[in-house]
Every structure is written in structure tokens, then in C-alpha cells.
Amino acid sequence: YIIVDCGSADHPMNTKIRDWEPVEAKACDEYMKKRYGKGLNELYPWPEAYQAMHLMLFPQPWEIIHVECAGGEVDKVLNKRLIIGTFPWKFQYGESAFCRVVAFDEED
């Protein structure tokens, strides 16, 4: 179960941003080669590993539950053990939904 406050748990250069921002992708590729000795395509083969989180971890057999674009008062619950409730909008045959995420803090 993961919750992130961004549009994808994937690295930004392993999403459509890579196509939409070719100048940034080139800069990222150069940085990765300099820093890690491997380029963008070596670390995130394109398109084979495109959105690896969505296409490799979230489907069966793992079926990792995830929430993206979480917002609100996240800063109030950082670095705490909590019980998390995720309450999705109910609709039939959907694969994703809007939801409300609630943190229950038993220490309070």
C-alpha cells in the first residue's frame, strides 16, 4: 500500500513527461550518465519499462493498492504510525476512483 502526493509513483522520466519534455529528458539523460554511469534508456528502457509501477507492480499477482495525488494535511501526519482508511467513490466496473484518505492517529 503506497500513497504519494504526486501524479505517479514512477520516476517522472518514466512517464509521458519524457515525451512531452524532450529537452528535460535529454538533460536528465546527461545527468544520469554523469552521476550514475548509465543513461535514461538503460535505467528505464523505453517503452518496455514505461510506467513500471502501474504496469508491473499494481496488476496481478501483486495488486499493490496505491493512491496518487494525495493532498490536504499530509504534513500533519509525517513520520507517524497511523491506521489509514481509503474510501473510494463507488462505481461499477471501474478500475480506479476518486477517494478520501483518512489517517486515524491512535496516539491523540
Coordinates of N, CA and C in Angstrom, one line a residue:
Y1 N 0.9 -1.2 0.0 CA 0.0 0.0 0.0 C 0.9 1.2 0.0
I2 N 0.8 2.1 -1.0 CA 1.5 3.3 -1.0 C 0.6 4.5 -1.3
I3 N 1.0 5.6 -0.8 CA 0.3 6.9 -1.0 C 1.4 7.9 -1.4
V4 N 1.2 8.6 -2.5 CA 2.1 9.6 -2.9 C 1.4 10.9 -3.2
D5 N 2.1 12.0 -3.0 CA 1.4 13.3 -3.3 C 1.8 13.9 -4.6
C6 N 2.0 13.0 -5.6 CA 2.3 13.4 -7.0 C 1.5 12.6 -7.9
G7 N 1.6 12.9 -9.2 CA 0.7 12.2 -10.2 C 1.1 10.8 -10.5
S8 N 2.2 10.3 -10.1 CA 2.6 8.9 -10.4 C 3.7 8.5 -9.4
A9 N 3.7 7.3 -9.0 CA 4.8 6.8 -8.1 C 6.0 6.5 -9.0
D10 N 5.9 6.5 -10.3 CA 7.0 6.3 -11.2 C 7.9 7.5 -11.2
H11 N 9.2 7.3 -11.6 CA 10.1 8.4 -11.8 C 9.5 9.3 -12.9
P12 N 9.5 10.6 -12.8 CA 8.9 11.4 -13.8 C 9.4 11.1 -15.2
M13 N 10.7 10.7 -15.4 CA 11.2 10.4 -16.7 C 10.8 9.0 -17.2
N14 N 10.0 8.3 -16.4 CA 9.4 7.0 -16.8 C 7.9 7.2 -17.0
T15 N 7.5 8.4 -17.3 CA 6.1 8.7 -17.6 C 6.0 9.4 -19.0
K16 N 4.9 9.9 -19.3 CA 4.7 10.7 -20.6 C 5.5 12.0 -20.6
I17 N 5.9 12.4 -19.4 CA 6.7 13.6 -19.3 C 7.9 13.5 -20.2
R18 N 8.5 12.3 -20.3 CA 9.6 12.1 -21.1 C 9.4 12.4 -22.6
D19 N 8.2 12.2 -23.1 CA 7.8 12.6 -24.5 C 7.4 14.1 -24.6
W20 N 6.7 14.5 -23.6 CA 6.2 15.9 -23.6 C 7.4 16.9 -23.4
E21 N 8.4 16.5 -22.7 CA 9.5 17.5 -22.4 C 10.9 16.9 -22.9
P22 N 11.1 16.8 -24.2 CA 12.3 16.2 -24.7 C 13.6 16.9 -24.2
V23 N 13.5 18.2 -24.0 CA 14.7 19.0 -23.5 C 15.1 18.5 -22.1
E24 N 14.0 18.4 -21.3 CA 14.3 17.9 -19.9 C 14.8 16.4 -19.9
A25 N 14.2 15.6 -20.8 CA 14.6 14.2 -20.9 C 16.1 14.1 -21.3
K26 N 16.5 15.0 -22.2 CA 17.9 15.0 -22.6 C 18.8 15.4 -21.5
A27 N 18.4 16.4 -20.7 CA 19.2 16.9 -19.6 C 19.2 15.8 -18.5
C28 N 18.2 15.1 -18.3 CA 18.1 14.1 -17.3 C 19.1 12.9 -17.7
D29 N 19.0 12.6 -19.0 CA 19.9 11.5 -19.6 C 21.4 11.9 -19.3
E30 N 21.7 13.1 -19.6 CA 23.1 13.6 -19.4 C 23.5 13.5 -17.9
Y31 N 22.6 14.0 -17.1 CA 22.9 14.0 -15.6 C 23.1 12.5 -15.1
M32 N 22.2 11.6 -15.5 CA 22.3 10.2 -15.1 C 23.6 9.6 -15.6
K33 N 24.0 9.9 -16.8 CA 25.2 9.3 -17.3 C 26.4 9.8 -16.5
K34 N 26.4 11.1 -16.2 CA 27.5 11.7 -15.4 C 27.5 11.2 -14.0
R35 N 26.3 11.1 -13.3 CA 26.2 10.8 -11.9 C 26.3 9.3 -11.7
Y36 N 25.6 8.5 -12.5 CA 25.4 7.0 -12.3 C 26.1 6.1 -13.3
G37 N 26.6 6.8 -14.4 CA 27.3 6.0 -15.4 C 26.3 5.2 -16.3
K38 N 25.1 5.5 -16.2 CA 24.0 4.9 -17.1 C 23.1 6.0 -17.5
G39 N 22.6 5.8 -18.8 CA 21.7 6.8 -19.3 C 20.2 6.5 -19.0
L40 N 19.4 7.3 -19.4 CA 17.9 7.2 -19.1 C 17.4 5.9 -19.7
N41 N 17.8 5.6 -20.9 CA 17.3 4.3 -21.5 C 17.8 3.1 -20.9
E42 N 19.0 3.2 -20.2 CA 19.5 2.0 -19.5 C 18.8 1.8 -18.2
L43 N 18.4 2.9 -17.5 CA 17.8 2.8 -16.2 C 16.3 2.5 -16.4
Y44 N 15.7 3.1 -17.4 CA 14.2 3.0 -17.7 C 14.1 2.7 -19.2
P45 N 14.2 1.4 -19.6 CA 14.1 1.1 -21.0 C 12.8 1.6 -21.6
W46 N 12.8 2.3 -22.7 CA 11.6 2.9 -23.3 C 11.3 2.2 -24.6
P47 N 10.1 1.7 -24.8 CA 8.9 1.8 -23.9 C 8.7 0.6 -23.0
E48 N 9.6 -0.4 -23.0 CA 9.4 -1.6 -22.3 C 9.1 -1.4 -20.8
A49 N 9.7 -0.5 -20.2 CA 9.5 -0.2 -18.7 C 8.7 1.0 -18.5
Y50 N 8.0 1.5 -19.5 CA 7.1 2.7 -19.3 C 6.2 2.5 -18.2
Q51 N 6.1 3.4 -17.3 CA 5.3 3.4 -16.1 C 5.3 2.0 -15.4
A52 N 6.5 1.6 -15.1 CA 6.7 0.3 -14.5 C 5.8 0.1 -13.2
M53 N 5.7 1.1 -12.4 CA 4.8 1.0 -11.2 C 3.4 0.5 -11.6
H54 N 2.8 1.2 -12.6 CA 1.5 0.9 -13.0 C 1.4 -0.4 -13.7
L55 N 2.3 -0.7 -14.6 CA 2.2 -1.9 -15.4 C 2.8 -3.2 -14.8
M56 N 3.7 -3.0 -13.8 CA 4.4 -4.2 -13.3 C 4.0 -4.5 -11.8
L57 N 3.8 -3.5 -11.0 CA 3.5 -3.7 -9.6 C 2.1 -3.7 -9.2
F58 N 1.3 -2.9 -9.9 CA -0.1 -2.7 -9.5 C -1.0 -3.9 -9.9
P59 N -0.8 -4.4 -11.1 CA -1.6 -5.6 -11.6 C -1.3 -6.9 -10.8
Q60 N -2.1 -7.9 -11.1 CA -1.8 -9.2 -10.5 C -0.4 -9.7 -10.9
P61 N 0.3 -10.4 -10.1 CA -0.2 -11.1 -8.9 C 0.0 -10.2 -7.7
W62 N 0.6 -9.1 -7.8 CA 0.9 -8.3 -6.6 C -0.3 -7.4 -6.1
E63 N -1.0 -6.8 -7.1 CA -2.1 -5.9 -6.8 C -1.9 -4.9 -5.7
I64 N -0.8 -4.2 -5.8 CA -0.5 -3.2 -4.7 C -1.5 -2.1 -4.8
I65 N -2.1 -1.8 -3.7 CA -3.1 -0.7 -3.7 C -2.3 0.6 -3.6
H66 N -2.7 1.6 -4.3 CA -2.0 2.9 -4.3 C -2.9 4.0 -4.4
V67 N -2.5 5.2 -3.9 CA -3.2 6.4 -4.0 C -2.2 7.4 -4.6
E68 N -2.6 8.1 -5.6 CA -1.8 9.2 -6.2 C -2.5 10.5 -6.0
C69 N -1.7 11.5 -6.1 CA -2.2 12.9 -5.9 C -2.9 13.2 -4.6
A70 N -2.3 12.5 -3.5 CA -2.8 12.7 -2.2 C -2.5 14.2 -1.8
G71 N -3.4 14.8 -1.1 CA -3.1 16.2 -0.7 C -3.7 16.5 0.6
G72 N -4.0 17.7 0.9 CA -4.6 18.0 2.2 C -3.6 18.3 3.3
E73 N -3.7 17.6 4.4 CA -2.9 17.9 5.6 C -1.9 16.8 5.8
V74 N -1.3 16.4 4.7 CA -0.2 15.3 4.7 C 0.9 15.7 5.7
D75 N 1.3 17.0 5.7 CA 2.4 17.4 6.6 C 2.1 17.2 8.1
K76 N 0.8 17.0 8.4 CA 0.5 16.8 9.9 C 0.6 15.4 10.3
V77 N 0.8 14.5 9.4 CA 1.0 13.1 9.8 C 2.3 12.4 9.3
L78 N 3.2 13.3 9.0 CA 4.5 12.7 8.5 C 5.2 12.0 9.7
N79 N 5.9 10.9 9.3 CA 6.8 10.2 10.3 C 6.0 9.7 11.5
K80 N 4.8 9.2 11.3 CA 4.0 8.7 12.4 C 3.4 7.3 12.0
R81 N 3.2 6.5 12.9 CA 2.5 5.2 12.7 C 1.0 5.5 12.8
L82 N 0.2 5.2 11.7 CA -1.2 5.5 11.7 C -2.0 4.4 11.1
I83 N -3.2 4.4 11.4 CA -4.2 3.5 10.6 C -4.7 4.3 9.5
I84 N -4.6 3.9 8.3 CA -5.0 4.6 7.1 C -6.3 4.0 6.6
G85 N -7.3 4.8 6.4 CA -8.5 4.4 5.7 C -8.6 5.1 4.4
T86 N -8.9 4.3 3.3 CA -9.1 4.9 2.0 C -10.5 4.5 1.6
F87 N -11.3 5.5 1.3 CA -12.7 5.3 1.0 C -13.0 5.8 -0.4
P88 N -13.0 4.9 -1.4 CA -13.2 5.2 -2.8 C -14.7 5.6 -3.1
W89 N -14.8 6.4 -4.1 CA -16.1 6.7 -4.7 C -16.6 5.4 -5.3
K90 N -17.8 5.0 -5.1 CA -18.3 3.7 -5.5 C -18.9 3.8 -6.9
F91 N -18.3 3.0 -7.8 CA -18.9 2.9 -9.2 C -18.6 1.5 -9.7
Q92 N -19.5 1.0 -10.6 CA -19.4 -0.4 -11.0 C -18.4 -0.5 -12.2
Y93 N -17.6 -1.6 -12.1 CA -16.7 -2.0 -13.2 C -15.5 -1.0 -13.4
G94 N -15.3 -0.1 -12.4 CA -14.2 0.8 -12.6 C -12.9 0.2 -12.1
E95 N -11.8 0.7 -12.6 CA -10.5 0.2 -12.1 C -9.8 1.3 -11.2
S96 N -10.4 2.4 -11.2 CA -9.9 3.5 -10.3 C -11.0 4.4 -9.9
A97 N -10.8 5.2 -8.8 CA -11.8 6.1 -8.4 C -11.3 7.2 -7.6
F98 N -12.0 8.3 -7.5 CA -11.7 9.3 -6.5 C -11.8 8.7 -5.1
C99 N -11.1 9.2 -4.2 CA -11.2 8.6 -2.8 C -10.9 9.7 -1.8
R100 N -11.3 9.4 -0.6 CA -11.0 10.2 0.6 C -10.0 9.3 1.4
V101 N -8.9 9.8 1.7 CA -7.9 9.1 2.6 C -7.9 9.8 4.0
V102 N -8.1 8.9 5.0 CA -8.2 9.4 6.3 C -7.1 8.7 7.2
A103 N -6.4 9.5 8.0 CA -5.4 8.9 8.9 C -6.0 8.9 10.3
F104 N -6.0 7.8 10.9 CA -6.5 7.6 12.3 C -5.3 7.5 13.2
D105 N -5.1 8.5 14.0 CA -3.9 8.6 14.9 C -4.4 8.1 16.3
E106 N -3.9 7.0 16.7 CA -4.3 6.4 18.0 C -3.6 7.0 19.1
E107 N -2.6 7.8 18.9 CA -1.8 8.5 19.9 C -2.6 9.7 20.4
D108 N -3.4 10.3 19.6 CA -4.1 11.5 20.0 C -5.3 11.2 20.9

